[in-house]
Amino acid sequence: MRVHVADHPLIDHKLSVLRNKETPSPVFRQLADELVTLLAYEATREVHTEEIEVVTPVATAHCRRIADPRPMVVPILRAGLGMLEGMTRLLPTAEVGFLGMSRNEKTLEIETYANRLPQDLSGRQVFIVDPMLATGHTLIAAIDYLLERGAKDVTALFLLAAPEGLKAVEEAVGDRANVTIVVAAVDDHLNENAYIVPGLGDAGDRLYGVVD
């Protein structure tokens, strides 16, 4: 497993505003969208391409385009939806699948309540988007689900990650797949409620409001 912490002044600035508890939801949504687009540049460095010829007004050019099968972007519902547009803006030819996963706040176990993915992901590059990598349980469950359908190349994008979550994912995935994690920052630790510290709070609530 590879971990890439994006290092750019614009990423640092936008993340500082996201962390601020006074930042309202509309601004939070806009900045999350902008931030994931910046992260996507790093995450797509090894996207599969193929050579083609393009006729320009002057001559024939040898170019490269994204190859088939098309990449797949998989937001983890619900918070991952706030990162979807920023990712597909950079990868407009990608297909989109969905995984609905939630954490039981008492047991911290992951429960899958919805999925919309092709049965066969063989040869596909899959990009998971989710704001927070805390315990790592959601990402582990998502990767296992994708591997069962034939995926071997998975890149996950996060705004923030905790060291405990990164360690858990690395131990769980091993060498079963080519997994890359791209994140804006790795924070200090998880608290007793499995929230990232200093973090930015509940990303889903800050994106869309509190759900009772």
Short mmCIF file of C-alpha atoms in Angstrom, two decimals:
data_model
loop_
_atom_site.label_atom_id
_atom_site.label_comp_id
_atom_site.label_asym_id
_atom_site.label_seq_id
_atom_site.Cartn_x
_atom_site.Cartn_y
_atom_site.Cartn_z
CA MET A 1 0.00 0.00 0.00
CA ARG A 2 1.22 3.47 -0.89
CA VAL A 3 0.27 6.65 0.94
CA HIS A 4 0.66 10.03 -0.75
CA VAL A 5 0.16 13.16 1.36
CA ALA A 6 -0.48 16.01 -1.05
CA ASP A 7 1.78 18.97 -0.35
CA HIS A 8 0.60 22.23 -1.85
CA PRO A 9 -0.09 25.70 -0.40
CA LEU A 10 -3.61 25.82 -1.89
CA ILE A 11 -4.45 22.46 -0.28
CA ASP A 12 -3.18 23.70 3.08
CA HIS A 13 -5.21 26.90 2.81
CA LYS A 14 -8.48 25.21 1.82
CA LEU A 15 -8.05 22.60 4.53
CA SER A 16 -7.59 25.31 7.15
CA VAL A 17 -10.98 26.77 6.23
CA LEU A 18 -12.63 23.34 6.26
CA ARG A 19 -11.34 22.70 9.77
CA ASN A 20 -12.83 25.93 11.12
CA LYS A 21 -16.03 25.12 13.02
CA GLU A 22 -17.49 28.49 11.96
CA THR A 23 -17.33 27.63 8.23
CA PRO A 24 -20.95 27.29 6.97
CA SER A 25 -22.13 24.28 4.95
CA PRO A 26 -22.26 26.05 1.55
CA VAL A 27 -18.63 27.18 1.89
CA PHE A 28 -17.63 23.77 3.25
CA ARG A 29 -19.20 22.04 0.23
CA GLN A 30 -17.50 24.38 -2.24
CA LEU A 31 -14.07 23.98 -0.66
CA ALA A 32 -14.40 20.20 -0.38
CA ASP A 33 -15.21 20.11 -4.09
CA GLU A 34 -12.19 22.27 -4.93
CA LEU A 35 -9.91 20.30 -2.66
CA VAL A 36 -10.80 16.91 -4.11
CA THR A 37 -10.04 18.22 -7.61
CA LEU A 38 -6.55 19.15 -6.43
CA LEU A 39 -6.16 15.72 -4.83
CA ALA A 40 -7.42 14.07 -8.00
CA TYR A 41 -4.47 15.42 -9.98
CA GLU A 42 -2.20 13.38 -7.72
CA ALA A 43 -4.50 10.36 -7.61
CA THR A 44 -4.71 10.04 -11.39
CA ARG A 45 -1.00 10.19 -12.17
CA GLU A 46 -1.03 6.50 -13.13
CA VAL A 47 -4.41 6.33 -14.82
CA HIS A 48 -4.27 3.98 -17.79
CA THR A 49 -3.89 5.68 -21.18
CA GLU A 50 -3.49 4.63 -24.80
CA GLU A 51 -1.85 6.28 -27.80
CA ILE A 52 -4.03 7.78 -30.53
CA GLU A 53 -3.60 10.00 -33.57
CA VAL A 54 -5.41 13.35 -33.71
CA VAL A 55 -5.64 15.51 -36.80
CA THR A 56 -5.00 19.15 -35.86
CA PRO A 57 -5.53 22.13 -38.20
CA VAL A 58 -1.83 21.81 -39.06
CA ALA A 59 -0.81 18.14 -38.97
CA THR A 60 -1.35 14.78 -37.31
CA ALA A 61 -0.42 14.63 -33.63
CA HIS A 62 0.39 11.56 -31.59
CA CYS A 63 -1.53 11.92 -28.33
CA ARG A 64 -2.71 9.88 -25.39
CA ARG A 65 -6.22 9.40 -24.03
CA ILE A 66 -7.74 7.50 -21.12
CA ALA A 67 -7.94 3.85 -22.09
CA ASP A 68 -10.79 1.35 -21.87
CA PRO A 69 -12.13 -0.04 -19.67
CA ARG A 70 -13.02 3.33 -18.25
CA PRO A 71 -12.06 4.18 -14.66
CA MET A 72 -14.76 3.94 -12.02
CA VAL A 73 -15.34 6.49 -9.27
CA VAL A 74 -17.03 5.12 -6.14
CA PRO A 75 -18.23 7.62 -3.52
CA ILE A 76 -19.01 6.16 -0.10
CA LEU A 77 -22.49 7.40 0.81
CA ARG A 78 -23.41 9.85 2.10
CA ALA A 79 -20.40 12.06 2.74
CA GLY A 80 -18.52 10.83 -0.34
CA LEU A 81 -21.13 12.50 -2.55
CA GLY A 82 -19.59 15.83 -1.56
CA MET A 83 -16.40 14.76 -3.36
CA LEU A 84 -17.96 13.18 -6.45
CA GLU A 85 -18.29 16.24 -8.69
CA GLY A 86 -14.73 17.36 -8.00
CA MET A 87 -13.47 13.93 -9.05
CA THR A 88 -15.62 13.50 -12.17
CA ARG A 89 -14.73 17.02 -13.28
CA LEU A 90 -11.20 15.77 -13.75
CA LEU A 91 -12.28 12.32 -15.03
CA PRO A 92 -15.38 13.08 -17.11
CA THR A 93 -15.19 9.75 -18.96
CA ALA A 94 -15.28 7.73 -15.74
CA GLU A 95 -18.28 5.68 -14.74
CA VAL A 96 -19.76 6.16 -11.27
CA GLY A 97 -20.73 3.44 -8.80
CA PHE A 98 -22.05 3.82 -5.27
CA LEU A 99 -21.49 2.11 -1.95
CA GLY A 100 -23.65 2.93 1.04
CA MET A 101 -21.75 2.18 4.23
CA SER A 102 -22.26 3.39 7.77
CA ARG A 103 -20.47 2.86 11.06
CA ASN A 104 -22.36 1.48 14.03
CA GLU A 105 -21.48 4.07 16.68
CA LYS A 106 -21.61 1.46 19.46
CA THR A 107 -19.67 -1.43 17.92
CA LEU A 108 -17.76 0.66 15.32
CA GLU A 109 -18.52 -2.14 12.82
CA ILE A 110 -19.30 -1.26 9.21
CA GLU A 111 -22.75 -1.98 7.81
CA THR A 112 -23.36 -1.96 4.04
CA TYR A 113 -26.86 -0.79 3.19
CA ALA A 114 -26.63 -0.01 -0.54
CA ASN A 115 -24.50 -0.72 -3.57
CA ARG A 116 -24.62 0.10 -7.24
CA LEU A 117 -21.59 -1.43 -8.93
CA PRO A 118 -20.90 -3.64 -11.96
CA GLN A 119 -20.65 -7.33 -11.14
CA ASP A 120 -17.29 -7.55 -12.92
CA LEU A 121 -14.58 -4.96 -12.19
CA SER A 122 -11.73 -6.94 -13.75
CA GLY A 123 -9.15 -4.63 -15.30
CA ARG A 124 -10.85 -1.51 -13.97
CA GLN A 125 -9.08 1.22 -12.04
CA VAL A 126 -11.32 2.19 -9.15
CA PHE A 127 -11.20 5.52 -7.30
CA ILE A 128 -12.91 5.59 -3.91
CA VAL A 129 -13.83 9.01 -2.53
CA ASP A 130 -14.71 9.63 1.12
CA PRO A 131 -13.83 12.66 3.27
CA MET A 132 -12.37 10.86 6.31
CA LEU A 133 -10.20 7.81 6.93
CA ALA A 134 -10.62 7.27 10.68
CA THR A 135 -10.56 3.66 11.90
CA GLY A 136 -10.08 2.37 8.35
CA HIS A 137 -12.96 -0.10 8.72
CA THR A 138 -15.08 1.50 5.99
CA LEU A 139 -12.22 1.52 3.49
CA ILE A 140 -11.28 -2.06 4.32
CA ALA A 141 -14.88 -3.18 3.76
CA ALA A 142 -15.09 -1.22 0.51
CA ILE A 143 -11.80 -2.65 -0.80
CA ASP A 144 -12.90 -6.19 0.10
CA TYR A 145 -16.16 -5.60 -1.78
CA LEU A 146 -14.30 -4.34 -4.86
CA LEU A 147 -11.79 -7.20 -4.79
CA GLU A 148 -14.63 -9.71 -4.70
CA ARG A 149 -15.75 -8.24 -8.03
CA GLY A 150 -12.33 -8.50 -9.64
CA ALA A 151 -10.75 -5.11 -9.00
CA LYS A 152 -6.98 -5.14 -8.42
CA ASP A 153 -6.08 -1.44 -8.68
CA VAL A 154 -7.74 0.81 -6.09
CA THR A 155 -6.96 4.44 -5.25
CA ALA A 156 -8.74 6.12 -2.33
CA LEU A 157 -8.95 9.89 -1.84
CA PHE A 158 -9.52 11.48 1.57
CA LEU A 159 -9.45 14.98 2.98
CA LEU A 160 -8.03 13.69 6.28
CA ALA A 161 -6.65 10.43 7.64
CA ALA A 162 -5.66 9.11 11.06
CA PRO A 163 -2.49 7.03 11.59
CA GLU A 164 -4.55 4.26 13.17
CA GLY A 165 -6.70 3.97 10.07
CA LEU A 166 -3.74 3.89 7.70
CA LYS A 167 -2.13 1.13 9.75
CA ALA A 168 -5.34 -0.91 9.85
CA VAL A 169 -5.81 -0.69 6.09
CA GLU A 170 -2.21 -1.66 5.38
CA GLU A 171 -2.47 -4.70 7.64
CA ALA A 172 -5.82 -5.77 6.17
CA VAL A 173 -4.99 -5.31 2.48
CA GLY A 174 -1.46 -6.70 2.46
CA ASP A 175 -0.39 -7.63 -1.06
CA ARG A 176 -3.85 -8.65 -2.26
CA ALA A 177 -4.21 -5.54 -4.42
CA ASN A 178 -2.45 -2.42 -5.65
CA VAL A 179 -3.84 0.17 -3.21
CA THR A 180 -2.90 3.86 -3.09
CA ILE A 181 -4.22 6.38 -0.59
CA VAL A 182 -4.09 10.08 -1.46
CA VAL A 183 -4.85 12.46 1.40
CA ALA A 184 -4.60 16.17 2.10
CA ALA A 185 -3.25 15.61 5.62
CA VAL A 186 -2.59 12.89 8.20
CA ASP A 187 -3.75 14.09 11.61
CA ASP A 188 -2.53 13.19 15.09
CA HIS A 189 -4.78 10.42 16.42
CA LEU A 190 -8.31 9.12 17.02
CA ASN A 191 -10.17 10.03 20.21
CA GLU A 192 -12.23 7.63 22.33
CA ASN A 193 -15.18 8.08 19.95
CA ALA A 194 -13.05 7.24 16.89
CA TYR A 195 -13.08 10.83 15.62
CA ILE A 196 -9.96 12.24 13.97
CA VAL A 197 -8.09 14.78 16.13
CA PRO A 198 -7.82 17.68 15.43
CA GLY A 199 -9.91 16.77 12.38
CA LEU A 200 -12.84 18.82 11.13
CA GLY A 201 -15.82 17.17 12.82
CA ASP A 202 -18.42 15.00 11.08
CA ALA A 203 -17.88 15.65 7.38
CA GLY A 204 -21.34 14.42 6.38
CA ASP A 205 -23.07 16.72 8.84
CA ARG A 206 -20.94 19.67 7.79
CA LEU A 207 -21.66 19.01 4.13
CA TYR A 208 -25.39 18.36 4.35
CA GLY A 209 -26.58 19.19 7.87
CA VAL A 210 -27.28 17.04 10.91
CA VAL A 211 -29.42 13.93 10.38
CA ASP A 212 -31.32 12.82 13.49
#
